[in-house]
PDB file of C-alpha atoms in Angstrom:
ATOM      1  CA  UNK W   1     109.253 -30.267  18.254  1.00  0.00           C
ATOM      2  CA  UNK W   2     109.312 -31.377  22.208  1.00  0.00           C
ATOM      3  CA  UNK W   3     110.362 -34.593  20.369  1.00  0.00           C
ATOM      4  CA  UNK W   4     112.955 -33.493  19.016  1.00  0.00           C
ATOM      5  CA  UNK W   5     114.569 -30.846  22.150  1.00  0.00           C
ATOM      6  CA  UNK W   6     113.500 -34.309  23.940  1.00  0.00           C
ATOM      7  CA  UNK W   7     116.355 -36.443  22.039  1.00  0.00           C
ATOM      8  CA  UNK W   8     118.643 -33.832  21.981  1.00  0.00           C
ATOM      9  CA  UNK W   9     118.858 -33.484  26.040  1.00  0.00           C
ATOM     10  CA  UNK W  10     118.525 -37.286  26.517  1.00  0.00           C
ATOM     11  CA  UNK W  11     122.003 -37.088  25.032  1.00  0.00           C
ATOM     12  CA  UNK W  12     123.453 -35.108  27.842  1.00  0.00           C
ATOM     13  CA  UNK W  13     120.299 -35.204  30.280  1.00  0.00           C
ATOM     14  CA  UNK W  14     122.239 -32.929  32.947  1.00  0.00           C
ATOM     15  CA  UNK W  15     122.033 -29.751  29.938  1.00  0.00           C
ATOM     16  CA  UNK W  16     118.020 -29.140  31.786  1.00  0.00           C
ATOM     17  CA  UNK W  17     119.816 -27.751  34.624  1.00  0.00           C
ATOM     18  CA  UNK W  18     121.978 -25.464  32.866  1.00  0.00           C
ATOM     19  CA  UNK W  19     118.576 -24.451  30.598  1.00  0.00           C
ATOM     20  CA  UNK W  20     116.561 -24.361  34.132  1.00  0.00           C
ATOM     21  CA  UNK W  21     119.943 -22.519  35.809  1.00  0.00           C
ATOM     22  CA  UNK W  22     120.054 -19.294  32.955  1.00  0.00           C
ATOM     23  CA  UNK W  23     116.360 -19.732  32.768  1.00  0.00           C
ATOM     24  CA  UNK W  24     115.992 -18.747  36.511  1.00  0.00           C
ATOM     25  CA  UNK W  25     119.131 -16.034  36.310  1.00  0.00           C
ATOM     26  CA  UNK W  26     117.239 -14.205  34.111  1.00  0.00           C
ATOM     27  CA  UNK W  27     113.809 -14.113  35.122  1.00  0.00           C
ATOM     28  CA  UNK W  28     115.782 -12.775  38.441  1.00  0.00           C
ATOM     29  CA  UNK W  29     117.482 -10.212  35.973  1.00  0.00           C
ATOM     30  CA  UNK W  30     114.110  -9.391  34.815  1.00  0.00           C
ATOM     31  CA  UNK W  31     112.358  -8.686  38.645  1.00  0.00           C
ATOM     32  CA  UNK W  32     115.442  -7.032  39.507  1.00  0.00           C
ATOM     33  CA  UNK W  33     116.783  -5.137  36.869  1.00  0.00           C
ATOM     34  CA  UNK W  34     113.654  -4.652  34.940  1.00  0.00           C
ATOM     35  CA  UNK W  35     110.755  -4.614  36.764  1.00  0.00           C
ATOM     36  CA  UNK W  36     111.393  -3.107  39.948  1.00  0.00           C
ATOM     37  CA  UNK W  37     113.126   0.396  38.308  1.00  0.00           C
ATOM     38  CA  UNK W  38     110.034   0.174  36.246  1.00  0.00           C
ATOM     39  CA  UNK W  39     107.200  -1.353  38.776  1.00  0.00           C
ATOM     40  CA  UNK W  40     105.127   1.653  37.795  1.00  0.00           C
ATOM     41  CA  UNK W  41     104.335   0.627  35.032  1.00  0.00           C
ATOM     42  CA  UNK W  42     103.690  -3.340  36.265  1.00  0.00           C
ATOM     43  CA  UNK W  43     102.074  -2.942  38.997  1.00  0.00           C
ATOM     44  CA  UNK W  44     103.376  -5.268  41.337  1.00  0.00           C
ATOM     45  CA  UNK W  45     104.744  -4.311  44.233  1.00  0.00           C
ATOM     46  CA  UNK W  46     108.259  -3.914  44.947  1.00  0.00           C
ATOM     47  CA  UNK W  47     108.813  -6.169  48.052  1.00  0.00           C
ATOM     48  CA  UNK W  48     107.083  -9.006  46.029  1.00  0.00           C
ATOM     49  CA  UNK W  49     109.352  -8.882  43.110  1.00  0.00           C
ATOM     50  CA  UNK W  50     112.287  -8.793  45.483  1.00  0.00           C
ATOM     51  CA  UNK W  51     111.078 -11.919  46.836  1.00  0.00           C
ATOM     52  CA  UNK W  52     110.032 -13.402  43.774  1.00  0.00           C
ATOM     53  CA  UNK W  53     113.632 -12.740  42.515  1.00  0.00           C
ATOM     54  CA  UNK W  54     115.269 -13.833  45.279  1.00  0.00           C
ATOM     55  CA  UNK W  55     113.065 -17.303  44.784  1.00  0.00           C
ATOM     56  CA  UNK W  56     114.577 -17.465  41.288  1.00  0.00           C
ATOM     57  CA  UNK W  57     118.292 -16.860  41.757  1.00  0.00           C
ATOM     58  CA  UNK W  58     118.059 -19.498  44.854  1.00  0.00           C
ATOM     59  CA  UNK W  59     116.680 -22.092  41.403  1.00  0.00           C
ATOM     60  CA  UNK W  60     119.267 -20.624  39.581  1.00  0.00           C
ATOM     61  CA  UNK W  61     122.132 -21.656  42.290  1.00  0.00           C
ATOM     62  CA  UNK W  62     120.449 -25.208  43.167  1.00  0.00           C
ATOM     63  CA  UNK W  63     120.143 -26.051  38.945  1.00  0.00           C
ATOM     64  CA  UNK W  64     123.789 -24.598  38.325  1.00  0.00           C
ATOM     65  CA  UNK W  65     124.843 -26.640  41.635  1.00  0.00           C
ATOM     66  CA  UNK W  66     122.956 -29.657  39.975  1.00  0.00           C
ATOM     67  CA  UNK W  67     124.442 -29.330  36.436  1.00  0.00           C
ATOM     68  CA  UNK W  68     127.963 -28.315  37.726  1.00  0.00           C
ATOM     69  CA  UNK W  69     128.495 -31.361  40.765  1.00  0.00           C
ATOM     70  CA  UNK W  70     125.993 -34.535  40.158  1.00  0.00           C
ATOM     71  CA  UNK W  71     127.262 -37.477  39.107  1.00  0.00           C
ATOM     72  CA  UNK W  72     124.667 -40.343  38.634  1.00  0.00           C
ATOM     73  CA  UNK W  73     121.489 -40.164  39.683  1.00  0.00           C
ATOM     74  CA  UNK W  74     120.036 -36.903  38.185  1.00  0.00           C
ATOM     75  CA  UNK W  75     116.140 -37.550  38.144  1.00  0.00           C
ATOM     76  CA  UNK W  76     115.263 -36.884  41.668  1.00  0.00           C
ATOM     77  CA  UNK W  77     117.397 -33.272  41.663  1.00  0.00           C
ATOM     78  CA  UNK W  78     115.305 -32.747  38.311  1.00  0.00           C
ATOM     79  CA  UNK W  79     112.026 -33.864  40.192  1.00  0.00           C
ATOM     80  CA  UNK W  80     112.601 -31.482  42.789  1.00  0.00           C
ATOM     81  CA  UNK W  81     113.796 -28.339  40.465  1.00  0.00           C
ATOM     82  CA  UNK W  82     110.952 -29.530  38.328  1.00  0.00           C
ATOM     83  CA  UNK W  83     108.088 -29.064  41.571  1.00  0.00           C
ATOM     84  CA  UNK W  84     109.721 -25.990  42.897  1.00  0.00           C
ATOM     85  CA  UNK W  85     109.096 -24.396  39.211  1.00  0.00           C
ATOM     86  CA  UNK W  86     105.609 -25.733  39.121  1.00  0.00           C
ATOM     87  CA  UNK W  87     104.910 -23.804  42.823  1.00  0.00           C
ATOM     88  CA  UNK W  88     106.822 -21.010  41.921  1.00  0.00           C
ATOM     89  CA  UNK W  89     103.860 -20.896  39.059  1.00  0.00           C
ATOM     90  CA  UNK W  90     101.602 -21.085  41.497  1.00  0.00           C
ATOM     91  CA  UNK W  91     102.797 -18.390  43.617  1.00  0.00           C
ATOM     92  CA  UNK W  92     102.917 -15.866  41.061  1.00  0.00           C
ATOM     93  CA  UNK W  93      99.623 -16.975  40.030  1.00  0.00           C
ATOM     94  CA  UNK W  94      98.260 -16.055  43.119  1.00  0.00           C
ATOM     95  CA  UNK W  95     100.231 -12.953  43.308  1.00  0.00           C
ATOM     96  CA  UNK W  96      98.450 -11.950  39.724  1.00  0.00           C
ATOM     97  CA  UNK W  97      95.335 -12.762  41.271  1.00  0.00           C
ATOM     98  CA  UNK W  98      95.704 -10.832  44.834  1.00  0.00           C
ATOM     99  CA  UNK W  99      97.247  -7.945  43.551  1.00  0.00           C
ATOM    100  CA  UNK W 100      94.844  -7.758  40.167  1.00  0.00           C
ATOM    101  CA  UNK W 101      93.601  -4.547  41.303  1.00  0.00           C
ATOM    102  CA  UNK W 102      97.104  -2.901  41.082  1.00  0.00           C
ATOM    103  CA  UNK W 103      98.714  -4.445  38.207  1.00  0.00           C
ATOM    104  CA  UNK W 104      99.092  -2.633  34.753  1.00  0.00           C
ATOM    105  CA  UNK W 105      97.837  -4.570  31.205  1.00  0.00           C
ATOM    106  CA  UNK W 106     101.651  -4.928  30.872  1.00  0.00           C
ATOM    107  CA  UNK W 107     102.217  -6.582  34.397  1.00  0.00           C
ATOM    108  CA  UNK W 108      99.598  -9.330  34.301  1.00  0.00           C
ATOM    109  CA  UNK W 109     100.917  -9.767  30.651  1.00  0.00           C
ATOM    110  CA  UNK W 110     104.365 -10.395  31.918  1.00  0.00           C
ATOM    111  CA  UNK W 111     103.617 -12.750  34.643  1.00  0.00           C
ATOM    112  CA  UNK W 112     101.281 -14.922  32.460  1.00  0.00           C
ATOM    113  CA  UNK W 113     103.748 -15.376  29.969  1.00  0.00           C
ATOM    114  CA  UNK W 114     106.489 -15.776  32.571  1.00  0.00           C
ATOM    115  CA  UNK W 115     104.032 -18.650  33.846  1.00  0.00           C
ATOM    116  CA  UNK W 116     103.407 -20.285  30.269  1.00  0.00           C
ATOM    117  CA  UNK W 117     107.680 -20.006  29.677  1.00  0.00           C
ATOM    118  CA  UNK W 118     108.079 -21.846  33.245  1.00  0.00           C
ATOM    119  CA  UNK W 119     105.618 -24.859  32.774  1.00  0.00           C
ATOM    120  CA  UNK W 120     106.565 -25.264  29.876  1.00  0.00           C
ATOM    121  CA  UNK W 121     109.510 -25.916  31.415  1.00  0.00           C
ATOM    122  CA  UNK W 122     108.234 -28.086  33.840  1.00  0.00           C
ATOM    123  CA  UNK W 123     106.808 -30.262  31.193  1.00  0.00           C
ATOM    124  CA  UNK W 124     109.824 -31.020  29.839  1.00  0.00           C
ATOM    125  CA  UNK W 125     111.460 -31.790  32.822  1.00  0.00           C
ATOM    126  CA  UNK W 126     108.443 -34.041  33.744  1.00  0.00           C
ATOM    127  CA  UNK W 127     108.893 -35.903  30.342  1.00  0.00           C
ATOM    128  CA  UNK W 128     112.496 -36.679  30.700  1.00  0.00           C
ATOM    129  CA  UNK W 129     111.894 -37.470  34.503  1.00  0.00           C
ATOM    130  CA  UNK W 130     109.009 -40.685  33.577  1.00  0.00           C
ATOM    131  CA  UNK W 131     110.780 -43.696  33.357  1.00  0.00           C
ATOM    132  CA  UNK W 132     112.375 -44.990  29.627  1.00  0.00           C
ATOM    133  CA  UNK W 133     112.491 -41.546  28.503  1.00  0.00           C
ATOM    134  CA  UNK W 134     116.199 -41.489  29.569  1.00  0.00           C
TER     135      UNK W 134
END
């Protein structure tokens, strides 16, 4: 299957930032708009989801930015998007972990899968990124 989504992009490589752009707008969407009215029944707290959505509409801007005004050489703006995501993992790992205490079953469930959805992101950008894959 990552075959397959693999030979579809490598047609129009510059389509990851788009997927990376609407991938970041809503996980913003999600802190903002979801999360935070709800965060009693996350956990997390309230300043950290700002920040954590503020981290994701500042991908979404830099991967629309990407999609919407490179011509050329796209691996190295992919490489970049591609380690920021990985961090941004990382981060919220760490979050999940500090703030274990407070979080709700349904917080540390979001964030996990939020994790999984982003590296597997991240995987796929890696894989198009390696050299003869595009």
């Amino acid at each position: 299957m990552i075959d397959t989504i693999l030979t579809k992009i490598t047609t129009h490589p510059k389509t990851i930032f788009l997927i990376d752009g609407f991938g970041a707008l809503l996980t913003s969407f999600l802190l903002l708009g979801i999360l935070r009215p709800f965060q009693e029944y996350f956990g997390m707290p309230m300043d950290i989801l700002t920040i954590l959505s503020l981290i994701a509409l500042a991908f979404a801007i830099y991967s629309f930015c990407c999609y919407f005004f490179l011509i050329g050489n796209w691996k190295p703006f992919l490489f970049g998007i591609s380690i920021a995501n990985f961090l941004y993992c990382c981060l919220t790992l760490g979050l999940v972990y500090f703030f274990y205490p407070e979080l709700t079953g349904l917080g540390v469930a979001y964030f996990l899968v939020e994790v999984m959805v982003v590296m597997g992101l991240v995987l796929l950008e890696w894989r198009l990124i390696k050299p003869g894959v595009v």
